[in-house]
Structures are given as structure tokens and as C-alpha cells.
Tab-separated table of C-alpha atoms in Angstrom:
chain	number	residue	atom	x	y	z
F	1	MET	CA	48.879	13.925	38.069
F	2	PRO	CA	49.266	15.615	34.698
F	3	HIS	CA	46.968	14.624	31.888
F	4	ASP	CA	46.395	15.593	28.282
F	5	HIS	CA	43.119	16.968	26.956
F	6	HIS	CA	42.391	16.066	23.344
F	7	ALA	CA	39.440	17.553	21.521
F	8	HIS	CA	37.103	15.852	19.043
F	9	SER	CA	39.048	14.249	16.205
F	10	HIS	CA	37.476	13.490	12.830
F	11	ALA	CA	40.361	11.180	11.951
F	12	GLY	CA	40.249	12.112	8.286
F	13	HIS	CA	36.514	11.722	7.604
F	14	VAL	CA	34.196	14.439	6.404
F	15	HIS	CA	30.611	15.088	7.519
F	16	ALA	CA	28.472	16.247	4.619
F	17	THR	CA	25.859	18.869	5.378
F	18	PRO	CA	22.369	17.407	4.886
F	19	PRO	CA	20.284	19.068	2.198
F	20	ALA	CA	17.670	21.599	3.296
F	21	GLY	CA	14.615	19.703	4.447
F	22	GLY	CA	16.534	16.457	4.600
F	23	ALA	CA	17.147	13.785	1.988
F	24	PHE	CA	13.414	12.937	1.957
F	25	SER	CA	12.091	16.464	1.456
F	26	ALA	CA	10.133	15.530	-1.681
F	27	ALA	CA	8.714	12.464	0.068
F	28	PHE	CA	7.527	14.563	3.005
F	29	ALA	CA	5.887	17.143	0.723
F	30	THR	CA	4.150	14.484	-1.355
F	31	GLY	CA	3.000	12.512	1.670
F	32	ILE	CA	1.593	15.582	3.420
F	33	GLY	CA	-0.296	16.743	0.334
F	34	LEU	CA	-1.826	13.345	-0.446
F	35	ASN	CA	-2.788	12.548	3.135
F	36	LEU	CA	-4.250	15.976	3.863
F	37	ALA	CA	-6.538	15.660	0.843
F	38	PHE	CA	-7.489	12.157	1.925
F	39	VAL	CA	-8.267	13.273	5.500
F	40	VAL	CA	-10.802	15.762	4.162
F	41	ALA	CA	-12.388	13.168	1.866
F	42	GLU	CA	-12.430	10.478	4.555
F	43	THR	CA	-13.961	12.782	7.176
F	44	ILE	CA	-16.749	13.842	4.829
F	45	GLY	CA	-17.301	10.227	3.802
F	46	GLY	CA	-17.229	8.981	7.387
F	47	LEU	CA	-19.864	11.489	8.474
F	48	ALA	CA	-22.029	10.756	5.445
F	49	ALA	CA	-21.696	6.982	5.865
F	50	ASN	CA	-22.000	7.185	9.665
F	51	SER	CA	-18.844	5.064	9.952
F	52	ALA	CA	-16.794	5.096	13.166
F	53	ALA	CA	-14.082	3.077	11.419
F	54	LEU	CA	-13.693	5.699	8.690
F	55	LEU	CA	-13.682	8.559	11.210
F	56	ALA	CA	-11.113	6.690	13.305
F	57	ASP	CA	-8.940	6.216	10.247
F	58	ALA	CA	-9.376	9.890	9.281
F	59	GLY	CA	-8.340	10.984	12.774
F	60	HIS	CA	-5.224	8.873	12.615
F	61	ASN	CA	-4.422	10.120	9.125
F	62	LEU	CA	-4.671	13.686	10.436
F	63	SER	CA	-2.147	12.822	13.143
F	64	ASP	CA	0.041	11.403	10.378
F	65	VAL	CA	-0.109	14.709	8.496
F	66	LEU	CA	1.041	16.509	11.654
F	67	SER	CA	3.730	13.870	12.197
F	68	LEU	CA	5.031	14.229	8.658
F	69	ALA	CA	5.102	18.019	9.023
F	70	LEU	CA	7.011	17.816	12.306
F	71	ALA	CA	9.466	15.273	10.936
F	72	TRP	CA	10.021	17.391	7.844
F	73	GLY	CA	10.602	20.526	9.924
F	74	ALA	CA	13.061	18.659	12.140
F	75	ALA	CA	14.904	17.328	9.091
F	76	TRP	CA	15.178	20.905	7.807
F	77	LEU	CA	16.578	22.092	11.137
F	78	ALA	CA	19.063	19.211	11.189
F	79	GLY	CA	20.547	20.554	7.962
F	80	ARG	CA	21.343	23.962	9.455
F	81	LYS	CA	24.913	24.752	10.427
F	82	SER	CA	26.036	24.917	14.039
F	83	SER	CA	26.303	28.267	15.801
F	84	ALA	CA	28.098	29.784	18.787
F	85	ARG	CA	25.152	28.801	20.992
F	86	TYR	CA	24.115	25.536	19.304
F	87	THR	CA	27.588	24.085	18.886
F	88	TYR	CA	26.272	20.630	17.926
F	89	GLY	CA	23.957	22.158	15.357
F	90	TYR	CA	20.234	21.356	15.305
F	91	LYS	CA	20.351	17.609	14.728
F	92	GLY	CA	18.711	16.980	18.098
F	93	ALA	CA	15.494	18.469	16.669
F	94	THR	CA	14.847	15.126	14.959
F	95	ILE	CA	14.796	13.406	18.371
F	96	GLN	CA	12.430	15.996	19.839
F	97	ALA	CA	10.155	15.742	16.794
F	98	ALA	CA	9.996	11.957	17.162
F	99	LEU	CA	9.074	12.298	20.855
F	100	LEU	CA	6.398	14.896	20.100
F	101	ASN	CA	5.013	12.743	17.296
F	102	ALA	CA	4.666	9.796	19.656
F	103	ALA	CA	2.808	11.974	22.163
F	104	LEU	CA	0.463	13.319	19.477
F	105	LEU	CA	-0.200	9.820	18.220
F	106	TYR	CA	-1.336	8.498	21.585
F	107	ALA	CA	-3.393	11.645	22.254
F	108	ALA	CA	-5.196	11.047	18.958
F	109	LEU	CA	-5.785	7.417	19.921
F	110	GLY	CA	-7.465	8.542	23.149
F	111	PHE	CA	-9.837	10.847	21.251
F	112	ILE	CA	-10.663	8.165	18.685
F	113	LEU	CA	-11.290	5.622	21.458
F	114	TRP	CA	-13.833	7.975	23.040
F	115	GLU	CA	-15.698	8.353	19.749
F	116	THR	CA	-15.598	4.605	19.075
F	117	ILE	CA	-17.091	3.745	22.480
F	118	ASP	CA	-19.916	6.190	21.800
F	119	HIS	CA	-20.650	4.412	18.491
F	120	LEU	CA	-20.640	1.062	20.262
F	121	ARG	CA	-23.209	2.328	22.771
F	122	HIS	CA	-25.356	3.880	20.050
F	123	PRO	CA	-24.895	1.847	16.829
F	124	ALA	CA	-26.362	3.312	13.660
F	125	PRO	CA	-26.704	2.189	10.011
F	126	VAL	CA	-23.452	2.263	8.059
F	127	ASN	CA	-22.994	2.803	4.320
F	128	GLY	CA	-20.654	-0.124	3.732
F	129	TRP	CA	-20.053	0.695	0.071
F	130	SER	CA	-18.774	4.210	0.846
F	131	VAL	CA	-16.582	2.803	3.589
F	132	MET	CA	-15.000	0.278	1.230
F	133	VAL	CA	-14.362	2.815	-1.553
F	134	LEU	CA	-12.729	5.416	0.701
F	135	ALA	CA	-10.664	2.866	2.588
F	136	GLY	CA	-9.535	1.389	-0.733
F	137	ILE	CA	-8.245	4.820	-1.756
F	138	GLY	CA	-6.482	4.950	1.612
F	139	ILE	CA	-4.643	1.728	0.869
F	140	ALA	CA	-3.224	3.236	-2.323
F	141	ILE	CA	-2.276	6.605	-0.768
F	142	ASN	CA	-0.744	5.265	2.426
F	143	GLY	CA	1.011	2.407	0.683
F	144	PHE	CA	2.581	4.784	-1.837
F	145	THR	CA	3.650	7.231	0.899
F	146	ALA	CA	5.240	4.402	2.901
F	147	TRP	CA	7.132	3.340	-0.222
F	148	LEU	CA	8.602	6.849	-0.491
F	149	PHE	CA	10.279	6.450	2.917
F	150	ARG	CA	11.368	2.822	2.646
F	151	ALA	CA	15.000	3.590	1.806
F	152	GLY	CA	15.678	5.600	4.969
F	153	GLN	CA	13.595	3.795	7.567
F	154	LYS	CA	16.404	1.512	8.725
F	155	SER	CA	18.912	4.265	9.483
F	156	ASP	CA	16.837	7.133	10.917
F	157	VAL	CA	14.119	6.842	13.564
F	158	ASN	CA	12.608	10.128	12.347
F	159	VAL	CA	12.130	8.668	8.856
F	160	ARG	CA	11.152	5.290	10.335
F	161	GLY	CA	8.332	6.994	12.223
F	162	ALA	CA	6.929	8.324	8.942
F	163	TYR	CA	7.375	4.948	7.257
F	164	LEU	CA	5.670	2.964	10.035
F	165	HIS	CA	2.781	5.411	10.295
F	166	MET	CA	2.076	5.115	6.588
F	167	LEU	CA	2.547	1.348	6.413
F	168	THR	CA	0.302	0.826	9.439
F	169	ASP	CA	-2.374	3.038	7.885
F	170	ALA	CA	-2.281	1.024	4.676
F	171	LEU	CA	-2.820	-2.195	6.648
F	172	VAL	CA	-5.549	-0.561	8.726
F	173	SER	CA	-7.338	0.517	5.568
F	174	VAL	CA	-7.344	-3.120	4.447
F	175	GLY	CA	-9.191	-3.935	7.677
F	176	VAL	CA	-11.685	-1.142	7.067
F	177	VAL	CA	-12.422	-2.478	3.562
F	178	LEU	CA	-13.065	-5.930	4.987
F	179	GLY	CA	-15.231	-4.419	7.710
F	180	GLY	CA	-17.316	-2.463	5.229
F	181	GLY	CA	-17.918	-5.654	3.266
F	182	LEU	CA	-18.952	-7.582	6.383
F	183	VAL	CA	-21.400	-4.852	7.401
F	184	MET	CA	-22.974	-4.949	3.940
F	185	TRP	CA	-23.164	-8.743	4.030
F	186	THR	CA	-24.415	-9.252	7.595
F	187	GLY	CA	-26.155	-5.967	8.394
F	188	TRP	CA	-24.460	-5.970	11.810
F	189	THR	CA	-23.788	-2.274	12.416
F	190	TRP	CA	-21.894	-3.000	15.629
F	191	LEU	CA	-19.114	-4.556	13.510
F	192	ASP	CA	-17.985	-1.095	12.364
F	193	PRO	CA	-17.033	0.306	15.812
F	194	LEU	CA	-15.640	-3.090	16.763
F	195	ILE	CA	-13.285	-2.899	13.789
F	196	SER	CA	-12.434	0.637	14.897
F	197	LEU	CA	-11.334	-0.750	18.266
F	198	GLY	CA	-9.178	-3.285	16.485
F	199	ILE	CA	-7.598	-0.466	14.487
F	200	LEU	CA	-6.777	1.394	17.697
F	201	VAL	CA	-5.127	-1.673	19.235
F	202	MET	CA	-3.095	-2.299	16.073
F	203	ILE	CA	-1.867	1.305	15.964
F	204	ALA	CA	-0.986	1.356	19.675
F	205	VAL	CA	0.959	-1.909	19.457
F	206	SER	CA	2.775	-1.051	16.226
F	207	SER	CA	3.785	2.368	17.565
F	208	TRP	CA	5.174	1.117	20.872
F	209	GLY	CA	8.610	0.254	19.478
F	210	LEU	CA	8.935	3.713	17.940
F	211	LEU	CA	7.918	5.359	21.241
F	212	ARG	CA	10.451	3.254	23.132
F	213	ASP	CA	13.270	4.128	20.736
F	214	THR	CA	12.531	7.864	20.783
F	215	VAL	CA	12.424	7.926	24.593
F	216	ARG	CA	15.786	6.165	24.671
F	217	LEU	CA	17.225	8.721	22.273
F	218	GLY	CA	15.821	11.562	24.367
F	219	LEU	CA	17.475	10.121	27.482
F	220	GLN	CA	20.793	9.815	25.616
F	221	ALA	CA	20.915	6.041	25.922
F	222	VAL	CA	23.562	4.008	24.134
F	223	PRO	CA	22.339	3.721	20.511
F	224	ASN	CA	20.920	0.443	19.269
F	225	GLY	CA	23.582	-1.693	17.656
F	226	ILE	CA	26.419	-0.442	19.869
F	227	ASP	CA	27.561	-2.650	22.758
F	228	LEU	CA	28.942	-0.480	25.569
F	229	ALA	CA	30.854	-3.417	27.112
F	230	ALA	CA	32.441	-4.220	23.755
F	231	VAL	CA	33.559	-0.609	23.317
F	232	ARG	CA	35.031	-0.586	26.827
F	233	THR	CA	36.911	-3.825	26.119
F	234	PHE	CA	38.160	-2.404	22.820
F	235	LEU	CA	39.527	0.687	24.571
F	236	LEU	CA	41.138	-1.375	27.334
F	237	ASN	CA	42.878	-3.507	24.707
F	238	GLN	CA	44.585	-0.488	23.166
F	239	PRO	CA	48.395	-0.469	23.655
F	240	ASP	CA	49.450	0.682	27.146
F	241	VAL	CA	45.907	1.615	28.259
F	242	VAL	CA	45.497	0.472	31.879
F	243	SER	CA	41.941	1.664	32.619
F	244	VAL	CA	38.912	3.435	31.178
F	245	HIS	CA	36.491	5.688	33.022
F	246	ASP	CA	33.729	8.214	32.278
F	247	LEU	CA	32.785	6.331	29.109
F	248	HIS	CA	29.617	7.707	27.519
F	249	ILE	CA	28.017	6.899	24.153
F	250	TRP	CA	24.879	8.563	22.828
F	251	SER	CA	23.287	9.770	19.606
F	252	LEU	CA	23.284	13.395	18.456
F	253	SER	CA	20.251	12.907	16.214
F	254	SER	CA	17.635	10.367	15.205
F	255	GLY	CA	20.005	8.843	12.649
F	256	ASP	CA	22.188	5.876	13.490
F	257	HIS	CA	25.197	7.614	11.870
F	258	ASP	CA	25.433	10.267	14.581
F	259	ALA	CA	26.770	8.290	17.531
F	260	ALA	CA	29.124	10.240	19.816
F	261	LEU	CA	31.591	9.056	22.453
F	262	THR	CA	33.512	10.635	25.292
F	263	ALA	CA	35.980	8.702	27.432
F	264	HIS	CA	38.954	9.060	29.760
F	265	LEU	CA	41.804	6.636	29.177
F	266	VAL	CA	44.578	6.100	31.725
F	267	ARG	CA	47.752	5.556	29.692
F	268	PRO	CA	51.159	6.182	31.288
F	269	GLY	CA	53.143	8.578	29.116
F	270	GLY	CA	50.042	10.049	27.472
F	271	ALA	CA	49.394	9.876	23.726
F	272	ASP	CA	50.267	11.856	20.613
F	273	ALA	CA	47.992	13.102	17.818
F	274	ALA	CA	48.736	10.137	15.549
F	275	TRP	CA	47.691	7.639	18.244
F	276	LEU	CA	44.447	9.515	18.876
F	277	ALA	CA	43.683	9.800	15.162
F	278	ARG	CA	44.139	6.055	14.717
F	279	LEU	CA	41.899	5.370	17.731
F	280	ALA	CA	39.134	7.628	16.399
F	281	LYS	CA	39.291	5.926	12.999
F	282	GLU	CA	39.090	2.459	14.553
F	283	LEU	CA	36.099	3.481	16.678
F	284	GLU	CA	34.409	4.650	13.491
F	285	ASN	CA	35.196	1.464	11.584
F	286	GLU	CA	34.443	-0.999	14.382
F	287	PHE	CA	31.422	0.612	16.051
F	288	HIS	CA	30.226	3.337	13.630
F	289	ILE	CA	31.011	6.024	16.214
F	290	HIS	CA	31.735	9.122	14.134
F	291	HIS	CA	32.226	11.685	16.905
F	292	SER	CA	34.796	10.641	19.505
F	293	THR	CA	36.353	12.792	22.203
F	294	VAL	CA	39.067	11.076	24.243
F	295	GLN	CA	41.002	12.447	27.204
F	296	VAL	CA	44.234	10.602	27.899
F	297	GLU	CA	45.643	10.694	31.440
F	298	ASP	CA	49.045	9.346	32.478
F	299	GLY	CA	47.568	8.257	35.839
F	300	LEU	CA	44.437	8.535	37.975
F	301	THR	CA	43.809	12.121	39.017
F	302	PRO	CA	43.862	12.829	42.784
F	303	GLY	CA	40.377	12.289	44.125
F	304	GLY	CA	39.243	11.256	40.652
F	305	CYS	CA	37.241	8.193	39.726
F	306	ALA	CA	38.580	4.828	38.718
F	307	SER	CA	37.670	2.648	35.770
F	308	GLY	CA	34.307	1.791	37.237
F	309	CYS	CA	32.865	5.286	36.695
């Protein structure tokens, strides 16, 4: 049976081009500079103080520097215009960066775990005062860097990754300060690698949600906050629509403002441009779906799928 193909409709809204490097370009630059300097200081201090906890924290801070650099690069790519080959632009780079950051994080945890176990097997004297001073500086640096990303962490998983990394590091540094004080007070050198193990567990647990969300984005799952069944019901309730099939919703980038939808609606008599424009606008208002592509058919196509597809 005949059917009408209707391309993507913006329904009157405008997509602003993100600034080069993303809206948090200055935050990324500041965070990278501060944390890179701190990694060097913490590594030197950890070796001098013979502290596994400090070295563990330095290793994780180094992974944070790499994560911030990747996230910043992805944000820069996301701001580039689309091309004949990359018709959606480069927004998907933010998803790939988030996935790569998660992989780097857990690889770093494995290396740190190996070093921590070695310190547990061969405990050595620890300079608790140096540990406390350096970790205290870490609280200030990581806390300030996390604050730089606080405004965007709820709407973009790429920015949220940076925010959570920094916030977690600030909390971890609090634990290192307490550990350094306990070592000085008790003289129990085995407390330092034990605290390092606790740091590893905290990082692994706190990063799991981010890993889960980035994997979902990479597999083009329905974005968080959008109910697929509710969208299907909404489309079925449109005037004269008798069925819906091939309904797909996914995210074009790590931001929650980039949800896209494609769907086939069976509607006898088809639909005109005004009807489609109104539908696209309502999808945007009701479900925050900004990119909708709808194909309207006046009946099921021969050999085609029904509403259960």
C-alpha cells in the first residue's frame, strides 16, 4: 500500500552549535593543569614517604587527567559541524570518550591493586605527616575541580564523569589524611595499604553507575528519563493513528538533550506537514525528544511488520 516518507522535522526549534571545546572548556583546562601538577607532587611525595595510599591516589589522579583530556577532546569534536560523511556530526565522540574513560579507570585500578598487595606483603615505615599534607592539598584541588563541573553533571554523562571522578578523589583524599594520622598515632604501617584497598573499592563502586550508563549509550539504549511504553501510547493516541511499529529511541551524544526517535505510524489517509510538525513539537515538549523522524503509512505494507515490531 502507498505510504508517505517524512524526513526529520525540527518543528520550529533551533539547535545551537556548541562552543569549541564545549561549554566547560575552561573547567577542563583548569582541572587538567591543577591535577597534572598534583600528580607529579603526589608521586614524588608517595615515593619519599613510602606510602601506598599516596601512590594509589596519584595513579588515580593520573587517570583523571587522561579522562579530563579525553572528555575535553570529545566535547571539542561535538562542537564541529556535520559533514557529507558524518551526517549526525561528531556528537557521538562524547559517548566513545566516556566508554574509553571507564575502561582506563578500571585498568588503572588493576595496576594500583597490584602495587597495594605488594605493600601489604612487605609493609614499610610510612611518613604520615607527608601523607597528610599532600592528601590535604588533594582535597582542595579535587574539590575545586569538581565544583567547576557541578552545573553540567546532571545533563551530560561526559561532564558527569569528570564531576564524579573529581568528587570521588576529594573524598578519597579525606580518607588518606585520616589514614596518615592513624599511622602516626599507632605506628601500624599495614594501615596504609589497607586504606589503599578501601580507596580502590570506593572508586570501583562509585564508578559503576557511570560505566553502566556509558555502555547503555554505546548500545543505543532508550535514554534515562524516557519511557518507551509511554511514547508508544502517546503515538497511538494521536488522531486516526491505528498502530505503531519500528519505534526506536536513542541518544546521539552523552547529553540528555540529544534524544532521537524514528517510528512508523499507520494512519489511513496519511498526514500533512502541519500534522507532522505538531507531532514533533509535542514529542519535544512531552518527552524532550528533539530529533524525530516519523514515517506515516496509510496501511500495513505487504509483508511488512505489525505494531509489535
